[in-house]
CSV table of C-alpha atoms and ligand atoms in Angstrom, one decimal:
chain,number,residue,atom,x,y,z
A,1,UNK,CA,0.0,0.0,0.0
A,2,UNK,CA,1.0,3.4,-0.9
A,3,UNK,CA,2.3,5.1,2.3
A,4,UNK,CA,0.8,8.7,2.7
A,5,UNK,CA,3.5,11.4,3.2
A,6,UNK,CA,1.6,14.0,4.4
A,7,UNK,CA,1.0,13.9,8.2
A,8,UNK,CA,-2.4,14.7,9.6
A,9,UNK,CA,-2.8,17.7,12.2
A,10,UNK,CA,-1.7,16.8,15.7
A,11,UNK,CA,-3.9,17.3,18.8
A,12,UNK,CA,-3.4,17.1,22.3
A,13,UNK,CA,-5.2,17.8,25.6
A,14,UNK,CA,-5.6,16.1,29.1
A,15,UNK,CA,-7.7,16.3,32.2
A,16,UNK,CA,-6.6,16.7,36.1
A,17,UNK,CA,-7.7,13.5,37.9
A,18,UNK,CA,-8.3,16.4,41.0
A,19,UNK,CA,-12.0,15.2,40.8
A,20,UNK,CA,-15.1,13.2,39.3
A,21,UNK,CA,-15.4,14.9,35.8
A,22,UNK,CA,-17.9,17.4,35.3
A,23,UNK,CA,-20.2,18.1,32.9
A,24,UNK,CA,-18.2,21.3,32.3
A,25,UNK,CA,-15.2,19.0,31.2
A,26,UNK,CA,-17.3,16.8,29.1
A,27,UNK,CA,-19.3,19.8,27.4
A,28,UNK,CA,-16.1,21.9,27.0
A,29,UNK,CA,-13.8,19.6,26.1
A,30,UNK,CA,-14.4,16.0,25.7
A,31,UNK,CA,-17.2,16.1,23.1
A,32,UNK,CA,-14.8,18.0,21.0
A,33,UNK,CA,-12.1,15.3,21.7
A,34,UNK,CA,-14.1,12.7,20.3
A,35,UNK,CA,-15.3,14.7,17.0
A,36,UNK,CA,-11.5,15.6,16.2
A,37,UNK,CA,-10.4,11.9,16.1
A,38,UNK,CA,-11.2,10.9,12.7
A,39,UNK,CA,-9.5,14.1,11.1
A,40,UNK,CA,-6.3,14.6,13.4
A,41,UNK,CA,-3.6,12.4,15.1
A,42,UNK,CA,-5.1,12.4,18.2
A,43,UNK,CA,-2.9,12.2,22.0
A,44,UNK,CA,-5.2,12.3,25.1
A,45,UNK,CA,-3.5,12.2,28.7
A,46,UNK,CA,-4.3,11.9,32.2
A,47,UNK,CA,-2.5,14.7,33.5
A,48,UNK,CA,-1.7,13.2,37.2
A,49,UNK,CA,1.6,15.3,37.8
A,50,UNK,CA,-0.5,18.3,37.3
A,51,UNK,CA,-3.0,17.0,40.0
A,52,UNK,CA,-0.2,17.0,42.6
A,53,UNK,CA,0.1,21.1,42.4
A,54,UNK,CA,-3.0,20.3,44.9
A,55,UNK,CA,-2.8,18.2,48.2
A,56,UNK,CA,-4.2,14.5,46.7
A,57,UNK,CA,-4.6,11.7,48.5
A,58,UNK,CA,-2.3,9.0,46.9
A,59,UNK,CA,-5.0,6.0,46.8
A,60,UNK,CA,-8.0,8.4,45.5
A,61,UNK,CA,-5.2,9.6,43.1
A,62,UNK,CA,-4.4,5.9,42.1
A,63,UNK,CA,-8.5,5.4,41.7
A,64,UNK,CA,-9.3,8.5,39.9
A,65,UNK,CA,-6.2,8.8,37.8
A,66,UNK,CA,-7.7,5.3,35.8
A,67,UNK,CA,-11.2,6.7,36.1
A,68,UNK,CA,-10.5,9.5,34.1
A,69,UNK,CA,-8.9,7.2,31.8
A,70,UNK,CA,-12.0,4.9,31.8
A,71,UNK,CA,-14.4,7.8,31.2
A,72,UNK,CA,-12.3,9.2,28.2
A,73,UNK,CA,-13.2,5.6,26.9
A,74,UNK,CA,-16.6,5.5,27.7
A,75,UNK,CA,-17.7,8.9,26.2
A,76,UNK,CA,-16.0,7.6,23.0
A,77,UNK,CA,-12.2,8.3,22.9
A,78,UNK,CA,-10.9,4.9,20.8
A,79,UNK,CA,-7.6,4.1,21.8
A,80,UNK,CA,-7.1,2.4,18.3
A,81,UNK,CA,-7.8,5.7,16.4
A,82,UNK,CA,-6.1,8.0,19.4
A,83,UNK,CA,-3.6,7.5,21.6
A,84,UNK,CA,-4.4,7.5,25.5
A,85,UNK,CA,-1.8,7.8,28.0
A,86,UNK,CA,-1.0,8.6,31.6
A,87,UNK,CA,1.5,12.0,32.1
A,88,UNK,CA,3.8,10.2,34.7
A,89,UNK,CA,4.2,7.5,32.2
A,90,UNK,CA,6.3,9.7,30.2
A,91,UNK,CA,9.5,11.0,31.8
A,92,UNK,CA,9.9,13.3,28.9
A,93,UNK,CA,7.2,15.6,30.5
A,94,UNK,CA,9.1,16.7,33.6
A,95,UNK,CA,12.7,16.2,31.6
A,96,UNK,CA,11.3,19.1,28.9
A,97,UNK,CA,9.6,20.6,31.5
A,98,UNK,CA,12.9,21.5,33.2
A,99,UNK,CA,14.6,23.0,29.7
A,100,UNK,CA,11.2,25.2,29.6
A,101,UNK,CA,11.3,26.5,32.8
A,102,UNK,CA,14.9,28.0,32.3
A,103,UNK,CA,13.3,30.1,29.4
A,104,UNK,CA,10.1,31.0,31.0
A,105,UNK,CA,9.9,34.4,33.0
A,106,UNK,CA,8.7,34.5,36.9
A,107,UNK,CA,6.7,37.8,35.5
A,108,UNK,CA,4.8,35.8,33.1
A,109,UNK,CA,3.7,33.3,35.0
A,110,UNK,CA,2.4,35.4,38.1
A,111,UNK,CA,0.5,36.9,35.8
A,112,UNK,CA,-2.0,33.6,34.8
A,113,UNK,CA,-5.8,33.6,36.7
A,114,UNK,CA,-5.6,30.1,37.7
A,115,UNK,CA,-2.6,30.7,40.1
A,116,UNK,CA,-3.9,33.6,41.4
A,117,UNK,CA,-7.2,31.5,42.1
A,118,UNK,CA,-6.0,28.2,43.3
A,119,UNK,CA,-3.3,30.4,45.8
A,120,UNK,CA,-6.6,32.3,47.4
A,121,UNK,CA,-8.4,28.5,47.3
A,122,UNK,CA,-5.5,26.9,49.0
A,123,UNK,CA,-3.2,29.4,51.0
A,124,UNK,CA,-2.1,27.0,53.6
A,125,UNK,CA,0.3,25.5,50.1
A,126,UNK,CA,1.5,27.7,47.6
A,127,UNK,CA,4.1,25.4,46.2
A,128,UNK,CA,6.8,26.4,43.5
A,129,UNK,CA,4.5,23.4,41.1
A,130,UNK,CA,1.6,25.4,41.5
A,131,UNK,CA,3.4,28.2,40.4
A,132,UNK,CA,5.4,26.5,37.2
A,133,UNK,CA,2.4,24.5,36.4
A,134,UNK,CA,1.9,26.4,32.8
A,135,UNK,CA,6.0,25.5,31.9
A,136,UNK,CA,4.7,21.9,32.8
A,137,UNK,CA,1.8,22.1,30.3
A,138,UNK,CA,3.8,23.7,27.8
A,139,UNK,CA,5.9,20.7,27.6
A,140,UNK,CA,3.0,18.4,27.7
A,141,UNK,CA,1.7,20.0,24.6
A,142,UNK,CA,5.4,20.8,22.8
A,143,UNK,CA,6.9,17.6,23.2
A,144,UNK,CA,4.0,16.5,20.9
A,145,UNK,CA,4.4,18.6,17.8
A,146,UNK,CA,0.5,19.7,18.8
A,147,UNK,CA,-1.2,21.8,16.1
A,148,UNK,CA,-4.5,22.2,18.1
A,149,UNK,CA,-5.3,21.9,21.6
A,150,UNK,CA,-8.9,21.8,22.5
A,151,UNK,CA,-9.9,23.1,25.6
A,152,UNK,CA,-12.8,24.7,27.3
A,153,UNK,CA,-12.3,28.8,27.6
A,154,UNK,CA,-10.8,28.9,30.8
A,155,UNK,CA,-7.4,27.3,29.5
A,156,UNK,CA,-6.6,29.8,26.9
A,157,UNK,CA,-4.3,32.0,28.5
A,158,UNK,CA,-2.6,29.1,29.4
A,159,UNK,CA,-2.5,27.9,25.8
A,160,UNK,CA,-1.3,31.8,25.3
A,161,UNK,CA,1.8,31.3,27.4
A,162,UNK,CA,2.7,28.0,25.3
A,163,UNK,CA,2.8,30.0,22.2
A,164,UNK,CA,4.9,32.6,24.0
A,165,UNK,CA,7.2,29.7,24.7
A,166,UNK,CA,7.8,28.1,21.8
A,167,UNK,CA,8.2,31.3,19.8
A,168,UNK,CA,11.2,32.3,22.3
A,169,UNK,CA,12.5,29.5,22.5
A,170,UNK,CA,12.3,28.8,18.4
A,171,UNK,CA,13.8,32.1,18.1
A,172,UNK,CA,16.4,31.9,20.5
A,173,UNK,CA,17.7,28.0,19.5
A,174,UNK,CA,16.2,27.9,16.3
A,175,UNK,CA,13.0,26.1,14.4
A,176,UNK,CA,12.4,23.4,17.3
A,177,UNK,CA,8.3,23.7,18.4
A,178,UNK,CA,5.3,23.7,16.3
A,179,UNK,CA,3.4,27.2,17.9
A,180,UNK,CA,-0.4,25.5,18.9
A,181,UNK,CA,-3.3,26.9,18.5
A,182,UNK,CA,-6.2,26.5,21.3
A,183,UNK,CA,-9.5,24.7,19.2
A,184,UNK,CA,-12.7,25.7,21.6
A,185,UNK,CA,-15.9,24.4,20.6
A,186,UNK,CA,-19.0,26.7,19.0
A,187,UNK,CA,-21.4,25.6,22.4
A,188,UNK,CA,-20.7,24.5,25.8
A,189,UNK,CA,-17.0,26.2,26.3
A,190,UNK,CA,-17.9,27.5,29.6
A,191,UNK,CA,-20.7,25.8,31.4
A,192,UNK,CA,-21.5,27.5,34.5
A,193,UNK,CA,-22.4,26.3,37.9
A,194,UNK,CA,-26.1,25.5,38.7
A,195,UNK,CA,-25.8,26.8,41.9
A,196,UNK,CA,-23.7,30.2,41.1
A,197,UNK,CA,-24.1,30.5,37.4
A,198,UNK,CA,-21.4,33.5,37.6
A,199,UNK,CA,-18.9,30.6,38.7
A,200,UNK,CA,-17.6,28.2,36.6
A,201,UNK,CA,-18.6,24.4,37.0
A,202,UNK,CA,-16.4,22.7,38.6
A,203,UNK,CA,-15.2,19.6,40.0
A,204,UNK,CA,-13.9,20.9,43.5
A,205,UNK,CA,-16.7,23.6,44.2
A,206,UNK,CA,-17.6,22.2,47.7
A,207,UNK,CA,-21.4,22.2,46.7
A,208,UNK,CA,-22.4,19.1,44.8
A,209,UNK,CA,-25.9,21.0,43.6
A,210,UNK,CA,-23.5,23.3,41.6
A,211,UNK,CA,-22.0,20.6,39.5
A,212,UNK,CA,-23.7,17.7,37.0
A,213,UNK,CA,-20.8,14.4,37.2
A,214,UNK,CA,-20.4,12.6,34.2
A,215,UNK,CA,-21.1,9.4,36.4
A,216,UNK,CA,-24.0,10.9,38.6
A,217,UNK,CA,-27.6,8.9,38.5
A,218,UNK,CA,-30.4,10.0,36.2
A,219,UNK,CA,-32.3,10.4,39.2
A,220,UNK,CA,-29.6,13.0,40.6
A,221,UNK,CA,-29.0,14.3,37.6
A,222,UNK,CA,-32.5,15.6,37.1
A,223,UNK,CA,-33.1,16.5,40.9
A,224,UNK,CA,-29.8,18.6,40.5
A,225,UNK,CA,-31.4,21.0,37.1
A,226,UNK,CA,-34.4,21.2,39.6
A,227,UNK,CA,-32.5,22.7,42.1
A,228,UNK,CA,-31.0,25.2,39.4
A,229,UNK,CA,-31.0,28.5,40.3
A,230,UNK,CA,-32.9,30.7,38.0
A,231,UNK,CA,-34.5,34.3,38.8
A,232,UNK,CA,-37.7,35.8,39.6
A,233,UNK,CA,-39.2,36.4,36.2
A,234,UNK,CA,-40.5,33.6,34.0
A,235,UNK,CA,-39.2,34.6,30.8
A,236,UNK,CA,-37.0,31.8,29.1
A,237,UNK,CA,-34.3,33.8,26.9
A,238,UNK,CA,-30.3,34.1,27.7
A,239,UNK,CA,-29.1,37.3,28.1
A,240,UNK,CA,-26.6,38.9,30.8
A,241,UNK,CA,-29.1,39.7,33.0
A,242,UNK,CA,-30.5,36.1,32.9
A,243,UNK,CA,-26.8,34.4,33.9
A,244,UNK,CA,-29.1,31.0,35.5
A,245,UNK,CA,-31.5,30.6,32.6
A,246,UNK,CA,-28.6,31.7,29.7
A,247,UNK,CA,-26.5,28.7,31.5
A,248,UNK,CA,-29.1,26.4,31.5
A,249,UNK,CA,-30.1,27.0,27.5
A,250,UNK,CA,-26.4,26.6,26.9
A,251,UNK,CA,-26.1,22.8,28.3
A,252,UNK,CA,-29.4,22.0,26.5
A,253,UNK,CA,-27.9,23.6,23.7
A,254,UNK,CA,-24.6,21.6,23.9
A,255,UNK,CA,-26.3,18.6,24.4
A,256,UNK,CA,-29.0,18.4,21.5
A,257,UNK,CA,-26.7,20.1,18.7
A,258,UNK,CA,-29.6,23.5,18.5
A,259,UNK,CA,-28.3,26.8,19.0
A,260,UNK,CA,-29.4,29.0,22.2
A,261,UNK,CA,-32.0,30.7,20.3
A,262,UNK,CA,-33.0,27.6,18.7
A,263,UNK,CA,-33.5,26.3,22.2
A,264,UNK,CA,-35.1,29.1,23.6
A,265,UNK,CA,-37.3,29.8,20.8
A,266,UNK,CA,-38.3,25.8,21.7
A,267,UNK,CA,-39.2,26.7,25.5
A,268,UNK,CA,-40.3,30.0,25.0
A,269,UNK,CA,-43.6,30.2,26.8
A,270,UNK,CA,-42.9,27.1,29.3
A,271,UNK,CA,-42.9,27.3,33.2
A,272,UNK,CA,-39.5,26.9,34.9
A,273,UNK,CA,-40.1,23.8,36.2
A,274,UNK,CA,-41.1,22.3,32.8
A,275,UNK,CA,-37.7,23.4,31.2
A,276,UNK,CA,-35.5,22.6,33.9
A,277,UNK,CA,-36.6,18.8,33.9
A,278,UNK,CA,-36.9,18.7,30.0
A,279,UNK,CA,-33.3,20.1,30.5
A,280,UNK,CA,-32.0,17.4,33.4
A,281,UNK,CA,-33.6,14.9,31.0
A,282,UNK,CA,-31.5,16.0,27.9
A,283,UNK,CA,-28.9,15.6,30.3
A,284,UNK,CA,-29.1,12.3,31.5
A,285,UNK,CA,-30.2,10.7,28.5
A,286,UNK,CA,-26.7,11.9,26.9
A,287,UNK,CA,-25.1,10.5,30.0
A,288,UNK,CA,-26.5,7.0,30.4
A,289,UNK,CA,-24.7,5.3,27.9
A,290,UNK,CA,-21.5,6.7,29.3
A,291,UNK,CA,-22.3,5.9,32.4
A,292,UNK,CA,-23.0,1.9,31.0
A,293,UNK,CA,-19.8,2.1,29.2
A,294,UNK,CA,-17.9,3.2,32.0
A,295,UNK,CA,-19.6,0.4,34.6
A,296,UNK,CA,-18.5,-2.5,31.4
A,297,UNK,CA,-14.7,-1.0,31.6
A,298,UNK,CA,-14.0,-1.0,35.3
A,299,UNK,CA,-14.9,-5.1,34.7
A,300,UNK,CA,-12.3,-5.3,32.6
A,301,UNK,CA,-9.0,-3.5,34.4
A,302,UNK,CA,-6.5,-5.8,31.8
A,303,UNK,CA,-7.7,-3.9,28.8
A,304,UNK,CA,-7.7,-0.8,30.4
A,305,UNK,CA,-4.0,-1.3,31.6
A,306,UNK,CA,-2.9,-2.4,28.0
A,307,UNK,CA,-4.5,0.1,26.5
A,308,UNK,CA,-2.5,2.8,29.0
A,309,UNK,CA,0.6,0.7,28.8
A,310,UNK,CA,0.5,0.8,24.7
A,311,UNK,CA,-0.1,4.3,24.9
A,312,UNK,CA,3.0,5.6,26.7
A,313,UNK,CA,5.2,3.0,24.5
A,314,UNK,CA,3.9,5.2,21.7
A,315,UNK,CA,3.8,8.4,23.6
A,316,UNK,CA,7.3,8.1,24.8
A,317,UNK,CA,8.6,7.8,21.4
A,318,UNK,CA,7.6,10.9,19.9
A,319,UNK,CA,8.5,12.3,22.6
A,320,UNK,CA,11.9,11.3,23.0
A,321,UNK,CA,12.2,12.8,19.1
A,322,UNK,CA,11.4,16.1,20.7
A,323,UNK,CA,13.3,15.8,23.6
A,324,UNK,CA,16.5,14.5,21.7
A,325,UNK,CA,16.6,18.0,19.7
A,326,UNK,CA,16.1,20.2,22.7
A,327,UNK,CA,18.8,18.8,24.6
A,328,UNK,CA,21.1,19.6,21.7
A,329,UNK,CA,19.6,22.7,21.1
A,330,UNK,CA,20.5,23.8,24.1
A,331,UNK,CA,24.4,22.3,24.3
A,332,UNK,CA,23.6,19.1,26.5
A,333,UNK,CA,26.1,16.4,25.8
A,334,UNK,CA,24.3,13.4,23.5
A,335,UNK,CA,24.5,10.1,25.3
B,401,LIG,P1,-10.8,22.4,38.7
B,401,LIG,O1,-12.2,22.8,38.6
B,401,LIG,O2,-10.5,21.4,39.8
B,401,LIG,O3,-9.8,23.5,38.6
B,401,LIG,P2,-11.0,21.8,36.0
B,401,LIG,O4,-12.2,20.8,35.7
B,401,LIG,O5,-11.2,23.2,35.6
B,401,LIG,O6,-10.6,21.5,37.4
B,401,LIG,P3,-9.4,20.1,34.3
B,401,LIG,O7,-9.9,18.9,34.8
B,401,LIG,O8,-7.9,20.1,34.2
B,401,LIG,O9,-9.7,21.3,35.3
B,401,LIG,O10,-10.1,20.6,33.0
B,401,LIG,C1,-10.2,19.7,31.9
B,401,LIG,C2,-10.8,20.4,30.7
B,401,LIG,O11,-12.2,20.7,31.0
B,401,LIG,C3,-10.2,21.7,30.3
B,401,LIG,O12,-10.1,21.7,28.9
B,401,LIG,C4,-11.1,22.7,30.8
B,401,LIG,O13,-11.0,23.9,30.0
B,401,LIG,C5,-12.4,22.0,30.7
B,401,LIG,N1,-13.4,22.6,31.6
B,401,LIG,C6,-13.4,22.5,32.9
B,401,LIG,N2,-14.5,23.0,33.5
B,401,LIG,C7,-15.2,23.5,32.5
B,401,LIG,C8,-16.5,24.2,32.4
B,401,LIG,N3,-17.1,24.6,33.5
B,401,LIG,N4,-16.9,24.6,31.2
B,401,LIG,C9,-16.3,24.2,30.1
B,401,LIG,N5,-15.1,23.6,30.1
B,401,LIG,C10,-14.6,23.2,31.2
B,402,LIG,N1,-4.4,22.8,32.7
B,402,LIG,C1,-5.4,21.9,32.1
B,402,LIG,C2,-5.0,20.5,32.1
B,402,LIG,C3,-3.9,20.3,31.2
B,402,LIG,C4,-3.9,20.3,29.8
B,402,LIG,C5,-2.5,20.1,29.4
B,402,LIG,C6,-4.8,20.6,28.9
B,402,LIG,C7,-2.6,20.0,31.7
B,402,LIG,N2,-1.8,19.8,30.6
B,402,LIG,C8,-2.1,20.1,28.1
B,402,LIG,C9,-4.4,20.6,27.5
B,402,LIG,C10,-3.1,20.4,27.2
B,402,LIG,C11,-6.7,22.2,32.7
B,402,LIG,O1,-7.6,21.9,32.0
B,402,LIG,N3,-6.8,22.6,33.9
């Protein structure tokens, strides 16, 4: 057979295992994941070094590190078509991260949100990870070659510094990096918390009302948009002023493939009650399966432990490409 020359677009992204996934990460990213992996070469990683920038505790860790591997799975990420991996499987992640960190600036990365937030959530353990954890996910997506990296909005200055990066470092030592770009998805980039729509959802907001798991019941699921906060009015439109109902048309939204004003023309008129369990059912419906899938994949552990052991084989080795030009590039002594 004719070999093709040309290689397809690279992608990479990963989840923390800090949590039970959200609907947030599945909305935002995953769903995008799984639509990109007939097009582009696709690398999908557990990102457990990153998770220890927070206190864990190292058997939940262990649990939820191949969790989020089983749920990548189970919403449709096919480890013949993408490679899956766990970080700490790959040395070359910490090895590249050390290069990057010599030619990153202490300005730029006290400028990035998400330090400045996780500090104020966890003062008692501002460590110096916390602090280089953009260097470390500049290396996660450099050592690949990655043309796209899709993420939910919240990463993008994050993706911002990577470019920054690679361009320096490109510059300063030569054509070495492809320069990413971040790939955010038309709906459901920032879902919002059903408790405090002006938050984003998330995984380690203390209130469990606020967030939708991936793996939560249809039963909870539903009681959980019931509970949604709303506003006094009954009008069903998003706008700025409307931050509860605007969230809730946006999951619906996300979920059924309509745009918001499709989805609002569909409820317009409707009681809140109405909408919020026609939206809990959208919900779960689209959840179910994965929810099956996931229960049929923590019965079989040996697949799931070839499929991560394959993985960073293949991982590893386009990494090492990368890494094996840095460290020349920047006067290391070849082995
Ligand atoms: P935490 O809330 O603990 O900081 P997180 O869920 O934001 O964690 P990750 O697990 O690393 O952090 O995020 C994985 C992916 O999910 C990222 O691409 C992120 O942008 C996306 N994501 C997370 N929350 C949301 C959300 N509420 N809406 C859209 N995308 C999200
Ligand atoms: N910081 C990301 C998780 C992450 C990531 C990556 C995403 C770590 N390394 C590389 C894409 C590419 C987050 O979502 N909080």
């Amino acid at each position: 057979m004719e070999q093709t020359i040309e290689r397809k677009k690279r992608i990479f992204s990963g989840m923390q295992p800090s949590g039970e996934l959200t609907l947030g990460n599945y909305l935002g990213a995953l769903k995008n994941w799984i639509k990109l992996q007939d097009e582009y070469d696709c690398m999908y990683a557990v990102m457990d070094m990153h998770a220890i920038t927070v206190r864990q505790d190292p058997a939940e860790l262990r649990r939820r590190s191949l969790d989020v591997l089983k749920q990548y799975m189970a919403c449709g990420v096919d480890p013949e078509k993408s490679i899956l991996f766990i970080q700490s499987h790959v040395p070359a992640h910490a090895e590249l991260a050390w290069v990057l960190s010599c030619n990153t600036q202490m300005g730029e990365l006290s400028r990035m949100t998400q330090f400045k937030d996780k500090s104020r959530k966890h003062a008692d353990n501002i460590n110096a990870g916390l602090f280089t954890y953009p260097v470390l996910m500049a290396s996660d997506i450099l050592l690949y070659q990655a043309d796209l990296v899709p993420v939910g909005n919240d990463q993008l200055q994050h993706i911002e510094i990577t470019r920054d990066v690679a361009e320096r470092f490109n510059h300063r030592y030569s054509d070495t990096f492809t320069v990413p770009e971040p790939f955010i998805g038309k709906s459901g980039a920032r879902v919002m918390s059903l408790q405090s729509p002006e938050n984003k959802m998330s995984k380690s907001d203390p209130n469990p009302n606020g967030f939708i798991l991936m793996l939560d019941t249809e039963d909870v699921i539903i009681k959980k948009f019931k509970r949604a906060v709303t506003d006094s009015d009954s009008e069903i439109r998003a706008g700025e002023d409307k931050p509860g109902i605007t969230n809730l048309l946006t999951i619906y939204a996300a979920v059924s493939g309509k745009t918001v004003d499709e989805a609002a023309k569909e409820f317009s008129g409707m009681g809140y009650g109405t909408f919020k369990q026609a939206v809990g059912e959208a919900v779960a419906a689209e959840l179910a399966p994965v929810r099956k899938r996931f229960d049929e994949l923590s019965k079989d552990k040996a697949y799931v432990e070839e499929v991560y052991t394959k993985g960073a084989e293949m991982a590893s080795r386009i990494a090492a490409k990368t890494l094996r030009k840095v460290y020349k590039k920047v006067g290391f002594i070849g082995r």
